[in-house]
mmCIF file of C-alpha atoms and ligand atoms in Angstrom:
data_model
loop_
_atom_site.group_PDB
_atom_site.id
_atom_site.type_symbol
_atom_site.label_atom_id
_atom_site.label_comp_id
_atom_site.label_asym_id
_atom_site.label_seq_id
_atom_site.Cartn_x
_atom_site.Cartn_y
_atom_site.Cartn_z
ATOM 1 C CA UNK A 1 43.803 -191.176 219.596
ATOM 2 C CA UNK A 2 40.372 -191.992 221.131
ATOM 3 C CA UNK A 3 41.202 -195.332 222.084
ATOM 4 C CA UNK A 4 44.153 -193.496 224.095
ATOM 5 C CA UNK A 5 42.102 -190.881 225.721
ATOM 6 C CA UNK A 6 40.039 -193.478 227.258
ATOM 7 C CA UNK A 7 43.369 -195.042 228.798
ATOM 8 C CA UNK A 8 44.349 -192.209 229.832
ATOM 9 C CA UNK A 9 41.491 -190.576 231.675
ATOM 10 C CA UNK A 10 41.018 -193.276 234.160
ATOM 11 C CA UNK A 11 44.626 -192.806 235.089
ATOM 12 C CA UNK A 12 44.936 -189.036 235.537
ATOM 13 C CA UNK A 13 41.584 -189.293 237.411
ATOM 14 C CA UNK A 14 43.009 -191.561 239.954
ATOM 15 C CA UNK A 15 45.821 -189.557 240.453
ATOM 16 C CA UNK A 16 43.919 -186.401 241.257
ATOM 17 C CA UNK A 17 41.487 -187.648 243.456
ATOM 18 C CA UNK A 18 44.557 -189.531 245.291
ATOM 19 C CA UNK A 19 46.107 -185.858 244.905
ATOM 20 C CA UNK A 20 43.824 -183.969 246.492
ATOM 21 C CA UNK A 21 43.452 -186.325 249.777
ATOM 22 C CA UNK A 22 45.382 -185.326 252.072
ATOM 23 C CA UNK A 23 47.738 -187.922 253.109
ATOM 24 C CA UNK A 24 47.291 -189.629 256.182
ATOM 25 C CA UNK A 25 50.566 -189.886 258.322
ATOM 26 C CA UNK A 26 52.712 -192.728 257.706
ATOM 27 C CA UNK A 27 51.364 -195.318 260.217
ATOM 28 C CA UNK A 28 54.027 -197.018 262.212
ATOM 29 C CA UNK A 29 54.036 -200.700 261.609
ATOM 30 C CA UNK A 30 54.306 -203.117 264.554
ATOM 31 C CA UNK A 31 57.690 -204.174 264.226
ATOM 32 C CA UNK A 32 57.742 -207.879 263.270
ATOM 33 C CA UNK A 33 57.886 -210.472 266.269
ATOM 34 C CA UNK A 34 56.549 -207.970 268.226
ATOM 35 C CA UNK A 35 52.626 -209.400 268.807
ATOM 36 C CA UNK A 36 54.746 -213.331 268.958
ATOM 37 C CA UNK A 37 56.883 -211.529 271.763
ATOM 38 C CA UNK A 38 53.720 -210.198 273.506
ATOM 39 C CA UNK A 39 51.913 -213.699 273.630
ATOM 40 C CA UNK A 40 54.479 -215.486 274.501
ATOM 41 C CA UNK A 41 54.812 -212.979 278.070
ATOM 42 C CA UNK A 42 50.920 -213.154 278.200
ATOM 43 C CA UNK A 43 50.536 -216.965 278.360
ATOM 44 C CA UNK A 44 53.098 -217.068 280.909
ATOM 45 C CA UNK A 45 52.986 -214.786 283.508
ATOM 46 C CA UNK A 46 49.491 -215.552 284.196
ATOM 47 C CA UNK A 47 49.798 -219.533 283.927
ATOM 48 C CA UNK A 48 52.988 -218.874 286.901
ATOM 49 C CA UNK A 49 50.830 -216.614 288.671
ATOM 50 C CA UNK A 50 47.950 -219.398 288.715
ATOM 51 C CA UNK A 51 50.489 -222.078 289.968
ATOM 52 C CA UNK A 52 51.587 -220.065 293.115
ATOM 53 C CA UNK A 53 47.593 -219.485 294.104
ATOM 54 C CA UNK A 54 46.918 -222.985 293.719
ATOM 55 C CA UNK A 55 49.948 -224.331 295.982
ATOM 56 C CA UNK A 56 49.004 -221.515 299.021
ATOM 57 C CA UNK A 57 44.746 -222.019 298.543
ATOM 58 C CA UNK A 58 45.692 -225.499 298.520
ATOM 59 C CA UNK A 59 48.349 -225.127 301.697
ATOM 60 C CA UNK A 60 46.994 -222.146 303.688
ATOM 61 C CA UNK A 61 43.431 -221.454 302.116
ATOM 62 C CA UNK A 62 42.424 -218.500 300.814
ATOM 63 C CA UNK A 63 43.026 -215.842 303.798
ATOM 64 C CA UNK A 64 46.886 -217.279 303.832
ATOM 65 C CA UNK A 65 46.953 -216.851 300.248
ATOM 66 C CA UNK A 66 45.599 -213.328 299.929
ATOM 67 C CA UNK A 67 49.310 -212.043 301.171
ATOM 68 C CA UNK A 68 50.780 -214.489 298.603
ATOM 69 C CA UNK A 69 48.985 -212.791 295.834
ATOM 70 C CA UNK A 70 49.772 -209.161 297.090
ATOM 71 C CA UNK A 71 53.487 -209.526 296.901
ATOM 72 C CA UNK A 72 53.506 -212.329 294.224
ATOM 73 C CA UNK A 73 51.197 -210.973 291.780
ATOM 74 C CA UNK A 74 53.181 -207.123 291.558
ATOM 75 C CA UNK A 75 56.609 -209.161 292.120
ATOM 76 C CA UNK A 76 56.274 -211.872 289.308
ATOM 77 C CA UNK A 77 55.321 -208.863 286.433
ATOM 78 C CA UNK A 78 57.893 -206.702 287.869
ATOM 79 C CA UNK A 79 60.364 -210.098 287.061
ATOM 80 C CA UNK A 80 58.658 -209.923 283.686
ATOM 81 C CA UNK A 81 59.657 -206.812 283.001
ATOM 82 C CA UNK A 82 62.688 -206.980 284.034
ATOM 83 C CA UNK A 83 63.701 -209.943 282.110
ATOM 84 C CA UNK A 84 61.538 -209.076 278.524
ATOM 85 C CA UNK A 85 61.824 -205.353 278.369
ATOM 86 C CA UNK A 86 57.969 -205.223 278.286
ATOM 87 C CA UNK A 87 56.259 -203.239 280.339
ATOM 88 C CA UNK A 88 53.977 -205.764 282.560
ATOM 89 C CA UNK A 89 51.027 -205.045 284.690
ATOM 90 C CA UNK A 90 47.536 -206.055 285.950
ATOM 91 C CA UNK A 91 44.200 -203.481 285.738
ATOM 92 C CA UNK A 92 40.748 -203.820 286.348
ATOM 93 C CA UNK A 93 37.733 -201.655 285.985
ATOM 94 C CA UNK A 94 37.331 -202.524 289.713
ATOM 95 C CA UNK A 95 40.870 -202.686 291.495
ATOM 96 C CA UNK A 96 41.751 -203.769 294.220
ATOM 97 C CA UNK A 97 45.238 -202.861 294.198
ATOM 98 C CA UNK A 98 45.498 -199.147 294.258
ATOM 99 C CA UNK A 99 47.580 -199.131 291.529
ATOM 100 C CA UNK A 100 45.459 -201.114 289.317
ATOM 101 C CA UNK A 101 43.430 -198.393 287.417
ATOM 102 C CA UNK A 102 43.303 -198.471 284.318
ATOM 103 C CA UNK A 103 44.824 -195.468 281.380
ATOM 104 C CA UNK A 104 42.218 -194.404 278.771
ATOM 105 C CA UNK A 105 43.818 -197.159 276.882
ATOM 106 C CA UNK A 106 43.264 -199.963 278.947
ATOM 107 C CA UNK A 107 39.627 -199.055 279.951
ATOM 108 C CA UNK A 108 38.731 -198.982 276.335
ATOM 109 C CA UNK A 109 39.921 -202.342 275.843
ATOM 110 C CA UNK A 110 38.358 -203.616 279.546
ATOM 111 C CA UNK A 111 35.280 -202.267 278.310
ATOM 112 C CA UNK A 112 35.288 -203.971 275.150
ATOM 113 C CA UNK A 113 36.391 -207.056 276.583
ATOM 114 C CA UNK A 114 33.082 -206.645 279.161
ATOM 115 C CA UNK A 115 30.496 -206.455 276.316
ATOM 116 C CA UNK A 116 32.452 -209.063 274.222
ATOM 117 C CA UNK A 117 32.197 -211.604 277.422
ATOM 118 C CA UNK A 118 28.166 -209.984 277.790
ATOM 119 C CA UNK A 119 27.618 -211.444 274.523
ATOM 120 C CA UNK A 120 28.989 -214.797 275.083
ATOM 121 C CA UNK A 121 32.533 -214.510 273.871
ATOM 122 C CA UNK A 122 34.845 -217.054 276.263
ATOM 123 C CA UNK A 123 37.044 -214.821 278.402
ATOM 124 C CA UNK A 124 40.046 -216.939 278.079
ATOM 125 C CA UNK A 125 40.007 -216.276 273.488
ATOM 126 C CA UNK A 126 40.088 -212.326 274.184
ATOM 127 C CA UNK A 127 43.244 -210.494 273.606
ATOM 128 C CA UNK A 128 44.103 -207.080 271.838
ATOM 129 C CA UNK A 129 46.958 -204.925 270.398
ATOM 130 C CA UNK A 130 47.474 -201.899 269.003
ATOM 131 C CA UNK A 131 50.663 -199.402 268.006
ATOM 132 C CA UNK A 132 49.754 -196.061 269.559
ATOM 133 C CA UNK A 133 51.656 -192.751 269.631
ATOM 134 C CA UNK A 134 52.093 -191.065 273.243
ATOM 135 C CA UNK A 135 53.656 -188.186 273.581
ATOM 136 C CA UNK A 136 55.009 -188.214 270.431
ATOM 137 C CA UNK A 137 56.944 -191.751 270.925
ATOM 138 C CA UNK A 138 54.829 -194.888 269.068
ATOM 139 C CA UNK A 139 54.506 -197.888 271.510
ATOM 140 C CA UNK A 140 53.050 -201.452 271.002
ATOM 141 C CA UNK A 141 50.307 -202.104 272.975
ATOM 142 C CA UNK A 142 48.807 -205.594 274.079
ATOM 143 C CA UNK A 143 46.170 -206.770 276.376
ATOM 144 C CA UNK A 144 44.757 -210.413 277.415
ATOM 145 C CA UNK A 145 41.666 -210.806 278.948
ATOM 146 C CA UNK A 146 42.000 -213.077 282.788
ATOM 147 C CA UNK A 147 38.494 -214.083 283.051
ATOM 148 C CA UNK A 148 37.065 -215.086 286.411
ATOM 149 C CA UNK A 149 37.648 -218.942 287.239
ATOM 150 C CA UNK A 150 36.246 -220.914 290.038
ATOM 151 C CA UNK A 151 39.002 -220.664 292.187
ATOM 152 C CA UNK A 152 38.933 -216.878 292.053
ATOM 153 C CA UNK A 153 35.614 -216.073 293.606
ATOM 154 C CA UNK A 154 37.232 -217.555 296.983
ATOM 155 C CA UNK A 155 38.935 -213.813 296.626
ATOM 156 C CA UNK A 156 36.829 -211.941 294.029
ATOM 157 C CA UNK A 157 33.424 -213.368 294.629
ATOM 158 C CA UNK A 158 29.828 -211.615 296.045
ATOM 159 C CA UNK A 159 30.857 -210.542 299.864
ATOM 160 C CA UNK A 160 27.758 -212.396 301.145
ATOM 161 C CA UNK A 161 29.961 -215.686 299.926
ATOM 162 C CA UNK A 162 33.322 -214.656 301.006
ATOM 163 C CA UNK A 163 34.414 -216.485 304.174
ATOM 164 C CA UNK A 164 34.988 -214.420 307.293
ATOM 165 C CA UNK A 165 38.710 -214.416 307.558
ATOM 166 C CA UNK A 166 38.993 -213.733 303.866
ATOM 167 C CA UNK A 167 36.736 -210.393 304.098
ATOM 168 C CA UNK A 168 38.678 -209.433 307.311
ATOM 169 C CA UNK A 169 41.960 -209.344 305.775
ATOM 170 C CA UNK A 170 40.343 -207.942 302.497
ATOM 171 C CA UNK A 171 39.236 -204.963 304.803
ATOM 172 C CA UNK A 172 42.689 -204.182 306.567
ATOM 173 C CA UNK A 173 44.742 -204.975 303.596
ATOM 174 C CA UNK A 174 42.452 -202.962 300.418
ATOM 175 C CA UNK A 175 40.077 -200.528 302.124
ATOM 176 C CA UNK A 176 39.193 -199.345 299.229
ATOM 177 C CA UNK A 177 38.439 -202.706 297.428
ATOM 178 C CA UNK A 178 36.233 -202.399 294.960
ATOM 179 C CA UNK A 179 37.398 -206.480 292.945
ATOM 180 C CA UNK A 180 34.681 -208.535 294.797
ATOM 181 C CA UNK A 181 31.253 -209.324 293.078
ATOM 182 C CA UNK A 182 32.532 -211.626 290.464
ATOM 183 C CA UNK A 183 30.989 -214.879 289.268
ATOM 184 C CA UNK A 184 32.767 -217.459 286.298
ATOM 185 C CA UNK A 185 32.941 -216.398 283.231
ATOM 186 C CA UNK A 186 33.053 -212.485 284.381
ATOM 187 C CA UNK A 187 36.141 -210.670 283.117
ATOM 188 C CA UNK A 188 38.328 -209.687 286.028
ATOM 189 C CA UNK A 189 40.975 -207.326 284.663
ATOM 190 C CA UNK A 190 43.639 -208.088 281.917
ATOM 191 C CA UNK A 191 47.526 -208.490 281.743
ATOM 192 C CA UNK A 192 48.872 -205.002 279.858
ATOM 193 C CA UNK A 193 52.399 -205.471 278.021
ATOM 194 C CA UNK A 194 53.283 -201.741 276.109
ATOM 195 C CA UNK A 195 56.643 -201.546 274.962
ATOM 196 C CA UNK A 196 58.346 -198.723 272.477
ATOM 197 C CA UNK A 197 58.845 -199.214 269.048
HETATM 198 C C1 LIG B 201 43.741 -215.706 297.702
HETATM 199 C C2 LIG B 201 42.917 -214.641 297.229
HETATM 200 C C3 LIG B 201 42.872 -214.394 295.732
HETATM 201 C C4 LIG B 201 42.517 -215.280 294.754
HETATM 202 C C5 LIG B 201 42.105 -216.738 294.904
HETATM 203 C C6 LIG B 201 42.572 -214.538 293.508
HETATM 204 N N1 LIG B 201 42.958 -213.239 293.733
HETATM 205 FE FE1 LIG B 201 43.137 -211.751 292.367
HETATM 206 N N2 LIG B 201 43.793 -210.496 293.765
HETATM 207 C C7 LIG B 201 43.949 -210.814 295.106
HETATM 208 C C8 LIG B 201 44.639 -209.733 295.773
HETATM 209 C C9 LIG B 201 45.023 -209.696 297.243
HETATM 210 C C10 LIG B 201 44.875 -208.763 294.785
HETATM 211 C C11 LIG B 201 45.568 -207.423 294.963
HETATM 212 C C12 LIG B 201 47.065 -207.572 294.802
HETATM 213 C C13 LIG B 201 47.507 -207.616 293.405
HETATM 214 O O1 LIG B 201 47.680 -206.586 292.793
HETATM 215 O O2 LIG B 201 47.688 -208.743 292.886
HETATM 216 C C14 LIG B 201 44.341 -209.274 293.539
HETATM 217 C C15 LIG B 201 44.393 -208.594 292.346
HETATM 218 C C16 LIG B 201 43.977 -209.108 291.142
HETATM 219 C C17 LIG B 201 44.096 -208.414 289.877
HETATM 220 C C18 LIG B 201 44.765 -207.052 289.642
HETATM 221 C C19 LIG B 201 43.779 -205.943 289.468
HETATM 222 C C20 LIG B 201 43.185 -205.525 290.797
HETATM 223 O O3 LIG B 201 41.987 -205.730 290.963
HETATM 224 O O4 LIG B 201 43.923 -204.992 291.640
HETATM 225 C C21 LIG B 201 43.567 -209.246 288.936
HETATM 226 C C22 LIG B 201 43.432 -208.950 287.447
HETATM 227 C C23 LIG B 201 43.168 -210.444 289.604
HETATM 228 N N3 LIG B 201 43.421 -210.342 290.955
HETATM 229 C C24 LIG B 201 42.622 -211.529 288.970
HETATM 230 C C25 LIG B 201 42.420 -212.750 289.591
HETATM 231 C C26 LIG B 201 42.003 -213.944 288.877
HETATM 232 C C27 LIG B 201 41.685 -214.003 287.394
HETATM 233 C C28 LIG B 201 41.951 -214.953 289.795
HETATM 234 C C29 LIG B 201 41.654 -216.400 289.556
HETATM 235 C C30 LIG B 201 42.496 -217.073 288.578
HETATM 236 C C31 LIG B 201 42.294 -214.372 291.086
HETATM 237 N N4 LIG B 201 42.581 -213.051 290.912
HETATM 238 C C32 LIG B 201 42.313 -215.084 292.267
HETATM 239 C C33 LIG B 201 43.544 -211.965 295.728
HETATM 240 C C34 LIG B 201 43.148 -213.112 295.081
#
């Protein structure tokens, strides 16, 4: 009898401290293939992206490009979306394209991925994801760091280095730039993917 008393007890007092928790709500679980999906669209779009830049710095410097990367940039993760029923897009903590701020979400994770760059993480390893409930509807989120290279200061650099043609069209194209100051190494903005679960 006493040996069973001592069997039991530990039993029953698991199940009343497990009793009196209130359960958490069920956590949705990222659906498999999901984060595969994601990485697959991250290492992409921006590797594309890169390719066009290179051919127009290389072709028309970087004033021609600037107009390349306006219409490309938006265009190529609006194709992305299309094609992957992901949501695509580009933010920054300092935009340059108007519609480049940030949701709570994605300043969280630009903010993380600031200090984790600040304390010598390598841009190009930082990446994120996440399910999240908004307005009542759970969503996969995902985010990959686009450090600043060398070849983006020509665009995203201090102003005092910025050539003269490039801040000119700068000025009459993004009044309201605020993506110039960078150096290498500096994270720029990420790629966001979010799609419903
Ligand atoms: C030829 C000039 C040019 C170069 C070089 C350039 N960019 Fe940009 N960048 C722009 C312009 C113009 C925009 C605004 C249009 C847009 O949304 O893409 C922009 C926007 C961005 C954005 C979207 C967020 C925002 O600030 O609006 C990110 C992120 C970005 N650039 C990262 C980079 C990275 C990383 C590189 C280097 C690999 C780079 N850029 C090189 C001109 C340039």
């Amino acid at each position: 009898m006493k040996q069973m008393v001592s069997r039991v007890l530990p039993v029953l007092a698991v199940l009343l401290v497990a009793g009196c928790a209130a359960p958490p709500p069920a956590p949705v679980a990222a659906p498999p293939g999901y984060l595969d999906e994601a990485r697959g669209i991250a290492a992409m779009v921006p590797a594309n992206l890169l390719q066009v830049l290179t051919a127009e710095l290389e072709r028309g410097g970087p004033a021609g490009a600037i107009e390349v990367c306006r219409d490309k940039a938006p265009e190529m993760a609006r194709a992305a979306s299309a094609r992957t029923g992901w949501n695509v897009r580009r933010a920054s903590l300092r935009n340059r394209n108007p519609k480049g701020v940030p949701d709570a979400w994605e300043r969280a994770v630009l903010e993380r991925f600031d200090a984790q760059a600040a304390a010598g993480a390598s841009g190009a390893t930082l990446e994120t994801h996440q399910v999240v409930t908004e307005d009542g509807k759970p969503y996969f989120r995902y985010a990959k760091a686009l450090p600043t290279q060398a070849l983006c200061v020509q665009c995203h650099g201090d102003p005092a280095t910025l050539g003269t043609a490039v801040k000119a069209r700068l000025q009459a194209l993004y009044p309201d730039d605020r993506a110039t100051g960078y150096a290498p190494g500096q994270i720029r903005g990420a790629l966001f993917l979010k799609k419903p679960i």
